[in-house]
Coordinates of C-alpha atoms in Angstrom, one line a residue:
M15 CA -0.1 0.2 0.3
S16 CA 2.6 2.4 -1.1
Q17 CA 0.4 5.1 -2.3
T18 CA -2.7 4.7 -0.4
S19 CA -3.7 6.0 3.2
A20 CA -5.4 4.4 5.6
S21 CA -8.7 6.2 4.8
A22 CA -8.4 5.2 1.4
A23 CA -7.9 1.7 2.1
E24 CA -11.2 1.7 4.3
L25 CA -13.0 3.3 1.5
C26 CA -11.8 0.8 -1.1
T27 CA -12.8 -2.2 1.1
L28 CA -16.2 -0.9 1.9
L29 CA -16.7 -0.3 -2.1
V30 CA -15.6 -3.9 -2.9
R31 CA -18.0 -5.2 0.0
D32 CA -21.0 -3.4 -1.3
I33 CA -20.4 -5.0 -4.7
Y34 CA -18.4 -8.1 -4.5
G35 CA -19.1 -9.4 -1.1
E36 CA -17.5 -10.0 2.2
V37 CA -14.8 -12.6 1.0
S38 CA -13.7 -10.5 -1.7
S39 CA -13.4 -7.4 0.3
K40 CA -11.2 -9.5 3.3
V41 CA -8.6 -10.4 0.2
V42 CA -8.7 -6.9 -0.9
N43 CA -8.3 -5.2 2.6
V44 CA -5.4 -7.8 3.0
L45 CA -3.6 -6.7 0.2
L46 CA -4.1 -3.2 0.9
Q47 CA -2.7 -3.5 4.6
R48 CA 0.1 -6.0 3.8
G49 CA 1.2 -5.0 0.1
R50 CA 1.8 -7.8 -2.6
L51 CA 1.6 -11.0 -1.2
T52 CA 1.8 -14.6 -2.7
I53 CA -1.5 -16.8 -2.8
G54 CA -0.3 -18.9 0.7
S55 CA 0.4 -15.5 2.5
I56 CA -3.2 -14.4 1.2
I57 CA -4.9 -17.5 2.7
Q58 CA -2.9 -17.7 6.0
Q59 CA -3.8 -13.8 6.7
T60 CA -7.5 -14.1 5.8
Q61 CA -7.8 -17.5 7.3
L62 CA -10.2 -18.7 4.1
P63 CA -10.3 -21.8 2.1
P64 CA -8.0 -22.0 -0.3
K65 CA -10.4 -22.4 -3.0
S66 CA -12.4 -19.5 -2.1
V67 CA -9.3 -17.2 -2.1
K68 CA -8.6 -18.7 -5.7
Q69 CA -11.7 -18.2 -6.8
T70 CA -11.8 -14.6 -5.6
L71 CA -8.7 -13.8 -7.0
V72 CA -10.0 -15.0 -10.6
V73 CA -12.9 -12.1 -10.1
L74 CA -10.7 -9.7 -8.7
I75 CA -8.0 -10.1 -11.5
Q76 CA -11.0 -10.2 -14.3
Q77 CA -12.3 -6.7 -12.9
H78 CA -8.7 -5.3 -12.9
L79 CA -8.9 -4.8 -9.1
V80 CA -5.9 -7.1 -8.3
V81 CA -2.8 -7.1 -10.6
H82 CA -0.1 -10.1 -10.6
Y83 CA 3.3 -10.9 -11.6
S84 CA 5.8 -13.8 -11.7
H85 CA 9.1 -14.1 -11.5
M86 CA 11.6 -16.8 -10.6
E87 CA 12.8 -17.3 -7.0
G88 CA 15.2 -20.3 -6.0
G89 CA 14.3 -22.1 -9.3
N90 CA 10.3 -22.1 -8.7
D91 CA 8.2 -19.6 -10.6
V92 CA 6.3 -17.1 -7.5
C93 CA 3.6 -15.1 -8.2
Y94 CA 2.7 -12.2 -6.1
Y95 CA -0.6 -10.5 -6.1
E96 CA -1.4 -6.4 -5.5
C97 CA -4.5 -4.4 -4.9
N98 CA -4.9 -1.7 -7.6
W99 CA -6.7 0.2 -5.4
E100 CA -7.3 3.2 -7.9
Q101 CA -9.4 0.9 -9.9
A102 CA -11.3 -0.1 -6.9
Y103 CA -12.3 3.5 -6.1
E104 CA -13.2 3.8 -9.7
L105 CA -16.3 1.5 -8.7
L106 CA -17.9 4.8 -7.6
H107 CA -17.9 6.1 -11.2
A108 CA -20.2 3.7 -13.0
G109 CA -23.4 5.9 -12.9
R110 CA -21.5 8.8 -14.0
I111 CA -19.7 6.6 -17.1
I112 CA -23.1 5.0 -18.3
R113 CA -24.9 8.4 -18.4
A114 CA -22.0 9.9 -20.5
V115 CA -22.0 7.0 -22.7
E116 CA -25.5 7.5 -23.1
D117 CA -25.1 11.1 -23.9
Y118 CA -22.9 10.1 -26.9
F119 CA -24.1 6.7 -28.2
G120 CA -27.6 6.5 -26.6
Q121 CA -29.2 3.4 -25.0
D122 CA -27.3 0.8 -27.1
G123 CA -24.0 2.3 -25.8
A124 CA -25.2 2.6 -22.1
L125 CA -26.0 -1.0 -22.1
I126 CA -22.5 -2.0 -23.6
A127 CA -20.8 0.2 -21.1
S128 CA -23.0 -1.1 -18.3
N129 CA -22.3 -5.0 -19.2
F130 CA -18.6 -4.2 -19.5
L131 CA -18.4 -2.7 -16.0
Q132 CA -19.9 -5.9 -14.7
L133 CA -17.7 -8.0 -16.5
G134 CA -14.6 -6.0 -16.2
H135 CA -12.7 -7.0 -19.5
V136 CA -14.1 -9.2 -22.3
K137 CA -13.0 -10.9 -25.6
V138 CA -15.3 -9.3 -28.4
S139 CA -16.2 -12.7 -29.8
D140 CA -17.4 -13.7 -26.6
F141 CA -19.4 -10.9 -25.9
L142 CA -21.0 -11.1 -29.3
A143 CA -21.9 -14.7 -28.7
A144 CA -23.4 -14.4 -25.0
Y145 CA -25.3 -11.4 -26.2
G146 CA -27.1 -12.8 -29.5
V147 CA -30.4 -11.1 -30.2
S148 CA -32.2 -11.8 -27.4
T149 CA -34.1 -8.8 -25.9
K150 CA -34.2 -10.9 -22.1
K151 CA -31.7 -11.6 -19.7
T152 CA -29.9 -14.3 -21.0
T153 CA -26.8 -16.4 -20.6
K154 CA -25.2 -18.1 -23.4
K155 CA -21.7 -20.0 -23.4
A156 CA -19.5 -19.0 -25.7
P157 CA -17.1 -21.5 -27.5
N158 CA -14.0 -21.8 -25.8
A159 CA -15.0 -19.3 -23.1
D160 CA -16.4 -19.3 -19.9
T161 CA -19.9 -18.3 -19.1
I162 CA -20.7 -15.0 -19.8
A163 CA -23.9 -13.1 -18.2
I164 CA -24.9 -10.4 -20.3
E165 CA -27.7 -7.9 -19.2
A166 CA -29.8 -7.2 -22.6
D167 CA -33.0 -5.1 -21.7
A168 CA -32.3 -2.5 -24.4
P169 CA -33.6 -2.0 -27.9
I170 CA -30.4 -3.6 -30.0
T171 CA -32.1 -6.5 -31.9
S172 CA -29.1 -7.5 -34.1
V173 CA -25.3 -8.1 -34.0
E174 CA -24.4 -6.0 -36.6
T175 CA -25.7 -2.9 -34.6
L176 CA -24.0 -4.2 -31.4
K177 CA -20.8 -4.5 -33.4
E178 CA -21.3 -1.0 -34.7
V179 CA -21.8 0.7 -31.3
M180 CA -18.9 -1.2 -29.9
M181 CA -16.7 -0.1 -32.8
N182 CA -17.8 3.6 -32.5
M183 CA -17.0 3.4 -28.6
L184 CA -13.6 2.0 -29.6
K185 CA -13.0 4.7 -32.3
A186 CA -14.1 7.6 -29.2
R187 CA -11.7 5.3 -27.0
F188 CA -14.4 4.8 -24.3
L189 CA -13.3 1.2 -24.6
V190 CA -9.6 0.4 -25.3
E191 CA -7.7 -3.0 -25.6
V192 CA -6.5 -4.9 -22.5
K193 CA -2.7 -5.5 -22.9
K194 CA -0.5 -7.5 -20.9
E195 CA 1.0 -4.7 -18.8
D196 CA -2.4 -3.6 -17.7
M197 CA -2.7 -6.5 -15.8
Q198 CA 0.7 -5.9 -13.9
P199 CA 2.1 -3.8 -11.2
Q200 CA 3.2 -0.5 -12.7
T201 CA 6.8 -1.0 -10.8
D202 CA 7.3 -4.4 -12.1
V203 CA 6.5 -2.9 -15.8
E204 CA 8.9 0.1 -15.4
N205 CA 11.8 -2.4 -14.1
N206 CA 11.4 -4.9 -17.0
L207 CA 11.4 -1.7 -19.4
R208 CA 14.7 -0.4 -17.4
N209 CA 16.3 -3.4 -17.8
E210 CA 15.7 -4.3 -21.4
L211 CA 17.0 -0.7 -22.4
R212 CA 19.9 -1.0 -20.2
K213 CA 20.8 -4.5 -22.1
Q214 CA 20.1 -2.4 -25.3
L215 CA 22.2 0.8 -24.9
A216 CA 24.9 -0.8 -22.7
S217 CA 27.3 -1.4 -25.5
G218 CA 27.0 2.4 -26.7
F219 CA 28.0 4.4 -23.4
S220 CA 31.3 4.1 -21.5
S221 CA 30.0 6.0 -18.7
E222 CA 27.3 4.9 -16.3
L223 CA 25.5 8.6 -15.7
K224 CA 25.2 8.9 -19.6
L225 CA 23.8 5.5 -19.9
N226 CA 21.4 6.1 -16.8
N227 CA 20.1 9.4 -18.2
E228 CA 19.8 7.9 -21.6
V229 CA 17.8 4.7 -20.1
N230 CA 15.4 7.4 -18.1
A231 CA 14.9 9.5 -21.0
K232 CA 14.1 6.2 -23.2
L233 CA 11.8 4.9 -20.2
K234 CA 9.7 8.1 -20.0
I235 CA 8.9 8.1 -23.7
K236 CA 7.9 4.1 -23.5
L237 CA 5.8 4.7 -20.7
K238 CA 3.7 7.6 -22.4
E239 CA 3.6 5.6 -25.5
M240 CA 2.3 2.4 -23.6
Q241 CA -0.1 4.7 -21.4
I242 CA -1.5 6.4 -24.7
G243 CA -1.5 3.1 -26.8
D244 CA -2.2 3.0 -30.3
V245 CA -4.4 6.4 -31.3
S246 CA -4.6 5.4 -35.0
E247 CA -8.3 5.3 -36.7
T248 CA -7.9 1.8 -37.7
A249 CA -6.8 0.6 -34.1
G250 CA -8.9 -2.3 -33.4
L251 CA -10.3 -2.5 -36.6
K252 CA -10.1 -5.1 -39.4
R253 CA -11.2 -5.0 -43.1
K254 CA -15.0 -6.0 -43.5
A255 CA -15.1 -8.9 -45.5
A256 CA -16.9 -8.6 -48.9
P257 CA -20.4 -10.1 -49.5
A258 CA -20.5 -13.2 -51.3
G259 CA -21.2 -12.2 -54.9
G260 CA -21.2 -8.6 -54.0
R261 CA -19.9 -5.5 -56.0
V262 CA -16.8 -3.9 -54.6
K263 CA -17.6 -0.3 -53.5
K264 CA -15.6 2.4 -55.5
R265 CA -14.8 5.7 -54.0
K266 CA -16.2 8.6 -56.3
K267 CA -14.0 10.4 -58.6
V268 CA -13.1 14.5 -57.1
S269 CA -11.7 15.2 -60.6
I270 CA -11.3 13.8 -63.9
Y271 CA -7.8 13.0 -62.6
D272 CA -8.4 10.8 -60.0
E273 CA -9.0 7.3 -60.2
E274 CA -11.6 5.0 -58.9
E275 CA -10.4 3.5 -55.7
E276 CA -11.8 0.8 -53.4
E277 CA -13.9 2.1 -50.6
I278 CA -12.5 -0.3 -47.5
D279 CA -15.0 -0.9 -44.9
Y280 CA -13.9 -1.6 -41.4
E281 CA -15.6 -3.5 -38.5
I282 CA -14.4 -4.6 -34.9
D283 CA -11.9 -7.2 -34.6
E284 CA -13.8 -9.8 -32.8
D285 CA -10.4 -11.3 -31.2
L286 CA -9.7 -8.2 -29.2
V287 CA -10.1 -8.3 -25.5
L288 CA -11.6 -4.7 -24.9
R289 CA -12.5 -2.7 -21.3
I290 CA -13.8 0.3 -20.2
N291 CA -11.3 3.5 -20.6
H292 CA -11.2 5.3 -17.4
D293 CA -8.9 7.5 -18.3
K294 CA -10.8 9.1 -20.9
F295 CA -14.0 9.6 -18.8
L296 CA -12.0 11.4 -16.5
V297 CA -10.8 13.8 -19.3
L298 CA -15.0 14.4 -20.0
F299 CA -15.3 15.0 -16.3
R300 CA -12.7 17.5 -16.5
N301 CA -14.1 19.3 -19.4
A302 CA -17.5 19.2 -17.3
E303 CA -15.9 21.1 -14.3
L304 CA -14.3 23.5 -16.5
V305 CA -17.4 24.2 -18.2
A306 CA -19.3 24.8 -15.0
L307 CA -16.2 26.9 -13.9
A308 CA -16.6 29.2 -16.8
E309 CA -20.4 29.6 -16.2
Q310 CA -19.8 31.2 -12.8
R311 CA -16.8 33.3 -13.8
I312 CA -18.2 34.4 -17.0
G313 CA -21.8 33.5 -17.8
K314 CA -24.0 30.6 -19.5
V315 CA -23.3 31.4 -23.2
T316 CA -19.7 31.9 -22.7
S317 CA -19.7 28.3 -20.9
E318 CA -21.5 27.0 -23.7
V319 CA -18.5 28.2 -26.2
Y320 CA -16.1 27.0 -24.1
R321 CA -18.0 23.4 -24.0
E322 CA -18.2 23.4 -27.9
F323 CA -14.6 24.4 -28.0
L324 CA -13.6 21.4 -25.6
K325 CA -15.7 19.0 -27.3
R326 CA -13.7 19.6 -30.7
I327 CA -10.4 19.0 -29.1
E328 CA -11.6 16.0 -26.8
P329 CA -10.9 13.5 -29.3
K330 CA -7.2 14.3 -29.3
I331 CA -6.8 14.1 -25.6
F332 CA -6.2 10.7 -24.1
R333 CA -5.3 11.3 -20.3
C334 CA -5.9 14.1 -17.9
R335 CA -2.2 14.7 -17.1
D336 CA -0.6 13.4 -20.1
N337 CA -1.7 15.3 -23.3
F338 CA 1.1 18.0 -22.9
D339 CA 3.4 18.7 -20.0
E340 CA 5.0 22.2 -20.1
D341 CA 8.0 20.9 -17.9
E342 CA 9.1 18.3 -20.6
D343 CA 11.4 19.3 -24.1
D344 CA 9.0 19.5 -27.2
D345 CA 11.1 16.9 -28.5
D346 CA 10.4 14.2 -26.4
N347 CA 6.2 15.1 -26.8
D348 CA 6.7 14.9 -30.4
K349 CA 8.4 11.5 -30.6
I350 CA 5.3 10.1 -29.0
G351 CA 2.7 12.2 -30.8
V352 CA 1.9 14.4 -27.9
K353 CA 1.6 18.2 -28.9
K354 CA 0.0 21.2 -27.9
I355 CA -3.6 20.6 -29.1
K356 CA -4.6 24.3 -30.9
L357 CA -8.4 25.1 -32.4
S358 CA -8.9 28.1 -34.6
C359 CA -12.2 30.1 -34.4
L360 CA -12.8 29.2 -37.9
E361 CA -12.7 25.5 -37.3
L362 CA -15.0 25.7 -34.3
S363 CA -17.4 28.0 -36.2
K364 CA -17.8 25.2 -38.7
H365 CA -19.0 22.4 -36.2
F366 CA -20.7 24.9 -34.0
D367 CA -23.9 24.0 -32.4
P368 CA -26.6 26.1 -34.0
E369 CA -28.8 26.0 -31.2
I370 CA -26.6 28.0 -29.1
E371 CA -28.0 31.5 -29.2
L372 CA -25.3 34.1 -29.6
E373 CA -27.2 37.1 -30.7
G374 CA -26.9 39.7 -27.8
S375 CA -24.6 37.8 -25.8
I376 CA -22.2 40.4 -25.9
A377 CA -22.7 44.0 -26.0
L378 CA -21.0 46.1 -29.4
P379 CA -19.4 49.4 -28.7
P380 CA -22.0 52.5 -29.6
K381 CA -22.1 53.7 -32.7
E382 CA -21.2 57.4 -31.6
T383 CA -18.0 56.5 -30.4
K384 CA -17.1 55.1 -34.0
T385 CA -18.3 57.7 -35.8
K386 CA -16.6 60.5 -33.8
K387 CA -13.0 58.3 -34.6
K388 CA -14.0 58.3 -37.8
R389 CA -14.2 62.1 -38.4
S390 CA -11.3 62.9 -36.4
Y391 CA -9.1 60.1 -38.5
D392 CA -10.9 61.6 -41.7
S393 CA -10.4 65.3 -41.0
D394 CA -6.4 64.7 -40.5
D395 CA -6.1 62.5 -43.4
E396 CA -6.3 63.8 -47.1
E397 CA -6.5 60.5 -48.9
K398 CA -9.9 59.6 -49.1
P399 CA -11.2 55.6 -48.5
R400 CA -11.2 53.2 -51.2
K401 CA -13.6 50.6 -51.5
N402 CA -15.3 48.8 -48.6
G403 CA -14.2 52.4 -46.4
K404 CA -10.5 51.0 -46.0
T405 CA -7.8 53.5 -46.7
N406 CA -4.7 52.7 -48.9
G407 CA -2.3 55.0 -47.3
K408 CA -1.1 56.1 -43.8
S409 CA -2.1 59.1 -41.7
K410 CA 0.1 62.2 -41.6
H411 CA 0.3 62.3 -38.1
D412 CA 2.7 59.8 -36.9
S413 CA 1.1 59.7 -33.3
D414 CA -1.8 57.3 -34.4
S415 CA -1.0 53.9 -32.8
E416 CA -1.2 50.3 -34.8
E417 CA -3.6 49.3 -32.2
E418 CA -6.3 52.2 -33.2
E419 CA -5.9 51.4 -36.9
E420 CA -6.5 47.5 -36.3
E421 CA -9.6 48.6 -34.5
S422 CA -10.8 51.2 -37.1
E423 CA -10.4 48.2 -39.8
A424 CA -12.3 45.7 -37.6
E425 CA -15.2 48.1 -37.3
D426 CA -15.1 49.0 -41.1
D427 CA -15.5 45.0 -41.6
W428 CA -18.2 45.0 -39.1
D429 CA -20.1 47.9 -41.1
N430 CA -19.4 46.0 -44.3
D431 CA -22.1 43.0 -43.5
A432 CA -25.0 45.3 -45.0
D433 CA -23.5 44.6 -48.3
M434 CA -23.0 41.0 -48.4
D435 CA -25.4 38.2 -49.0
P436 CA -27.6 37.6 -45.9
E437 CA -26.7 33.9 -45.0
A438 CA -22.9 34.8 -45.4
A439 CA -23.5 38.0 -43.2
K440 CA -25.2 35.8 -40.7
R441 CA -22.6 33.4 -40.4
K442 CA -19.8 36.1 -40.4
N443 CA -21.2 37.8 -37.8
R444 CA -22.0 34.7 -35.6
M445 CA -18.1 34.1 -36.2
K446 CA -17.2 37.4 -35.1
M447 CA -19.6 36.6 -31.7
I448 CA -17.7 33.4 -31.3
K449 CA -14.3 35.0 -31.3
Q450 CA -15.7 37.6 -28.6
H451 CA -16.3 35.0 -26.3
L452 CA -13.1 33.3 -27.0
L453 CA -11.4 36.3 -26.2
L454 CA -13.3 36.6 -22.7
L455 CA -12.2 33.1 -21.9
A456 CA -8.5 34.1 -22.8
E457 CA -8.3 37.3 -21.0
D458 CA -10.0 36.1 -17.6
S459 CA -7.6 35.7 -14.9
F460 CA -8.1 32.0 -14.6
K461 CA -6.9 31.8 -18.2
F462 CA -9.5 29.3 -19.6
L463 CA -7.9 29.7 -23.2
S464 CA -4.3 30.6 -24.3
S465 CA -3.8 32.4 -27.4
E466 CA -1.5 30.8 -30.1
G467 CA -1.8 33.1 -33.1
N468 CA -4.1 34.5 -35.6
R469 CA -4.2 31.5 -38.3
G470 CA -8.2 31.3 -38.8
M471 CA -9.3 34.3 -37.0
G472 CA -7.2 33.3 -34.1
E473 CA -5.8 30.1 -32.7
W474 CA -6.4 28.6 -29.1
S475 CA -5.5 25.9 -27.0
V476 CA -5.9 25.1 -23.4
N477 CA -3.1 24.9 -20.8
Y478 CA -4.8 21.9 -18.6
K479 CA -2.1 22.0 -16.4
E480 CA -2.5 25.4 -14.8
L481 CA -6.4 25.1 -15.2
G482 CA -5.9 21.9 -12.9
K483 CA -3.6 24.0 -10.2
T484 CA -6.3 26.7 -10.5
M485 CA -9.2 24.5 -9.9
R486 CA -6.9 23.0 -6.9
A487 CA -6.5 26.2 -5.3
V488 CA -10.5 27.5 -5.8
E489 CA -11.5 24.4 -3.8
M490 CA -9.1 24.7 -1.5
E491 CA -10.2 28.0 -0.6
K492 CA -13.5 27.2 -0.2
I493 CA -12.8 24.6 2.3
V494 CA -10.8 26.7 4.1
E495 CA -13.4 29.4 4.0
E496 CA -16.0 27.0 5.3
R497 CA -13.8 25.8 8.5
F498 CA -12.4 29.4 9.4
E499 CA -14.4 31.9 7.5
S500 CA -13.1 34.6 5.3
T501 CA -10.1 35.3 8.3
G502 CA -8.8 32.0 7.0
T503 CA -9.0 32.7 3.1
R504 CA -7.6 35.8 3.5
L505 CA -4.2 34.4 5.3
L506 CA -4.1 31.2 3.2
R507 CA -3.9 33.9 0.0
I508 CA -1.4 36.1 1.6
I509 CA 0.9 33.3 2.5
K510 CA 0.6 31.7 -1.1
D511 CA 1.6 35.2 -2.6
K512 CA 4.1 36.4 -0.2
G513 CA 5.9 33.2 0.4
K514 CA 7.0 32.2 3.9
L515 CA 6.0 34.8 6.7
D516 CA 6.1 35.1 10.4
E517 CA 3.2 36.0 12.6
K518 CA 3.8 39.8 13.0
T519 CA 4.5 40.2 9.1
I520 CA 1.3 38.6 8.4
S521 CA -0.6 40.4 10.9
N522 CA 0.7 43.7 9.5
I523 CA -0.2 42.6 5.9
A524 CA -4.0 41.1 6.8
L525 CA -4.8 44.3 8.9
L526 CA -5.6 41.9 11.9
K527 CA -4.5 41.7 15.7
Q528 CA -1.4 39.3 16.0
G529 CA -3.8 37.4 18.8
E530 CA -6.6 36.6 16.1
V531 CA -4.0 35.7 13.7
R532 CA -2.2 33.4 16.0
S533 CA -5.4 31.4 16.6
V534 CA -6.3 31.1 13.0
L535 CA -2.6 30.1 11.9
A536 CA -2.7 27.4 14.6
Q537 CA -6.1 26.1 13.6
M538 CA -5.2 25.7 9.6
Q539 CA -1.9 24.2 10.7
E540 CA -3.6 21.6 13.0
C541 CA -6.0 20.8 9.8
G542 CA -3.1 20.6 7.3
H543 CA -3.8 23.7 5.4
L544 CA -0.4 25.3 6.4
E545 CA 2.9 24.2 7.6
V546 CA 5.1 26.0 10.1
Q547 CA 9.1 26.1 9.8
E548 CA 11.3 26.8 13.1
V549 CA 14.7 28.9 12.3
P550 CA 16.4 29.3 15.6
R551 CA 18.8 32.4 16.7
A552 CA 20.8 30.7 19.3
N553 CA 22.2 27.7 20.1
P554 CA 20.9 25.8 22.3
L555 CA 17.4 25.9 20.9
Q556 CA 15.2 28.5 22.6
V557 CA 11.6 29.3 22.3
N558 CA 12.0 33.1 22.8
K559 CA 14.9 33.1 20.3
T560 CA 13.5 31.3 17.4
F561 CA 11.7 32.3 14.3
F562 CA 8.4 30.6 13.4
F563 CA 7.8 30.8 9.7
W564 CA 4.3 30.0 8.3
Y565 CA 4.2 28.9 4.4
F566 CA 1.9 26.9 2.1
H567 CA 2.9 23.3 1.0
E568 CA 0.3 23.0 -1.9
E569 CA 1.0 18.8 -2.4
R570 CA 1.2 17.7 1.2
A571 CA -1.9 20.1 2.0
N572 CA -3.9 18.3 -1.0
T573 CA -2.7 14.7 0.6
L574 CA -4.0 15.5 4.0
L575 CA -7.2 17.0 2.6
L576 CA -7.7 14.0 0.4
S577 CA -7.3 11.7 3.3
D578 CA -10.0 13.8 5.2
I579 CA -12.4 13.2 2.2
Y580 CA -11.6 9.6 2.0
K581 CA -12.5 9.2 5.5
A582 CA -15.8 11.3 5.4
M583 CA -16.7 9.1 2.2
S584 CA -16.2 5.8 4.1
R585 CA -18.4 7.3 7.0
N586 CA -21.3 8.2 4.4
I587 CA -20.9 4.7 3.1
Q588 CA -21.0 3.0 6.6
R589 CA -24.2 5.1 7.7
T590 CA -25.8 4.5 4.2
N591 CA -25.7 0.6 5.4
V592 CA -26.8 1.0 8.5
E593 CA -29.7 3.0 7.9
R594 CA -30.6 0.3 5.1
Q595 CA -30.1 -2.4 7.9
K596 CA -32.5 -0.8 10.1
R597 CA -35.1 -0.9 7.4
K598 CA -34.2 -4.6 5.8
H599 CA -37.2 -6.1 6.0
L600 CA -39.2 -3.2 5.0
I601 CA -37.2 -2.4 2.1
E602 CA -37.2 -6.0 1.1
K603 CA -40.8 -6.0 1.3
S604 CA -41.4 -3.0 -0.9
E605 CA -39.0 -4.5 -3.7
R606 CA -41.3 -7.5 -4.0
S607 CA -43.2 -7.9 -7.5
D608 CA -46.7 -8.4 -6.2
V609 CA -46.5 -5.5 -3.5
Q610 CA -45.2 -3.2 -6.6
A611 CA -48.2 -4.3 -8.3
N612 CA -50.5 -3.2 -5.7
F613 CA -48.3 -0.9 -3.7
E614 CA -51.3 0.8 -2.2
E615 CA -53.0 -2.0 -1.1
Y616 CA -50.2 -4.0 0.5
M617 CA -48.2 -1.0 2.4
T618 CA -49.6 0.4 5.2
K619 CA -49.4 4.3 5.8
S620 CA -46.8 3.8 8.5
E621 CA -44.9 1.8 6.0
K622 CA -45.0 4.3 3.5
R623 CA -43.8 7.1 5.4
E624 CA -40.8 5.0 6.9
L625 CA -40.2 4.4 3.3
E626 CA -40.2 7.7 2.0
I627 CA -38.2 8.8 5.0
W628 CA -35.4 6.0 4.3
R629 CA -35.5 6.9 0.4
S630 CA -35.1 10.8 1.4
R631 CA -31.9 9.8 3.6
E632 CA -30.3 7.5 0.9
E633 CA -30.7 10.3 -1.8
R634 CA -28.8 12.8 0.6
L635 CA -26.3 10.7 1.4
L636 CA -25.8 9.7 -2.3
V637 CA -25.7 13.2 -3.3
Q638 CA -22.9 14.4 -0.6
L639 CA -21.0 11.1 -1.8
M640 CA -20.9 12.5 -5.3
R641 CA -20.0 15.8 -3.9
L642 CA -16.8 14.6 -2.2
D643 CA -16.1 12.4 -5.2
R644 CA -16.1 15.4 -7.4
L645 CA -13.4 17.0 -5.1
V646 CA -11.3 13.8 -5.2
M647 CA -11.4 14.2 -9.1
I648 CA -10.2 17.7 -8.9
L649 CA -7.5 17.3 -6.0
R650 CA -6.0 14.1 -7.6
D651 CA -6.7 13.5 -11.5
F652 CA -7.1 16.9 -12.9

């Protein structure tokens, strides 16, 4: 349990218990507490029968909750098992994932995602064979495969439709191929790659230091390639077989110089083993948080423009933190195909949602100001404007700045819309409005967009790394304000801005009494939001001859806050289980089919009232759990 706290381990154990039962939770708990173990050690620690442990490990490996690695020890092949706690935490996101897939691919995609979440990973051919064309819950056995239970309460009525939806989900990277490295601990994967690279590069370097530097550089690139995977358009697809006796499709000629080419149709490769790609869904969740933050800061219409922008660049982003790292060299990013993703205003306007109303969302400058500027400009110029109201020469007075000339030209172009075709003028005006919203996003202090050039009426990119820091800072300040009111937020901002400060300096900057500042700083340090450093002025150490400097350590503060959130989520789940256990018989009675058919007849007034109380409490607890989960994603994943 190298990177998990006790609170995270407790939370993951509770999640596994709710879904997979008591035996699975015991195995997961032992692995989280003890680290990697052999199957004999797991049996000894859990005091469970060997057969039950083996069956449980099969289920957990199928769900990617446990990873394993084998190597030789004393001439024998020994297999070690380790819990993948991050995958266990992803059990919380099942509902979010299904809802996101439904927005993209409808009920068909939601059903496929639900089944993959239940199965963990599965071979495409086995999935198709188990599904069939039935619209009832069935269990079929595929050739050379274990029994796969498929929930098929959906309008999919043909295997071809199922394969098409799965192919589209694979192209969107909602589904990804399972590789050997996905079933192994990350540490062992890195060690194997490092050893292979050292063997390959050992002969080319005489110095051990140069060899280590080159191995580390190559290892970083290899790991990123492994994480991103194959991103080509035909990844995981195969050429579709032509129908017997059918004609081969030809690509239409664009010009007389083109030759007819065979049009290739692709379908999903049935030999693939697929799983849900949680990294891609984290990208979707991050985009939704950024849009909500933009709406709070600027407005609803601008946030809708921002949503369209993020949606356009979304297919090119594969992971939350690996799409582009500004701390790394551009050459390393180019080698693995990771580049800064740019989008122009012109490209955005081509695929912009027509239902978004932009008219009147941004006020234009008053016409009087524009007319006055033109009169002063024309009075000083001897040359008259040419066509479209544009001048061909320069003003006699060199004091006119280039910025004023560009604004004048832009205003003249705005007036020219009256001479254009109505549809063209409408498109041009809409494009200008989109650009104005993009400028608002770029000029905001949060820097939702970054300007990258003037191509296509302006080119923009998103600095996700800085936005992630901003979101974490915003959430941290909200939590501090809830705990210590505005005084705590003021002190936190001062310390973050100025660096390490003593108590007296902080009180002078904050314009607060030193006693009040001392009390709040001590409470914030106790909660982990601030740290204190002691600098002695004399030897031996004496309190009255020691400087105490307060400072903010972002990584440590986030880690401690995450631990508190994990603990709160664990208590939330435990409270839900206790409330459910109190009304166990009532809940079981309400879920019976005969009671649901005649609910008013079989349920008394007191039972209805108690059931309503339970549903209200369960809803509030679940909402609170999702809010805490949002904080975890912002602090840890974004």
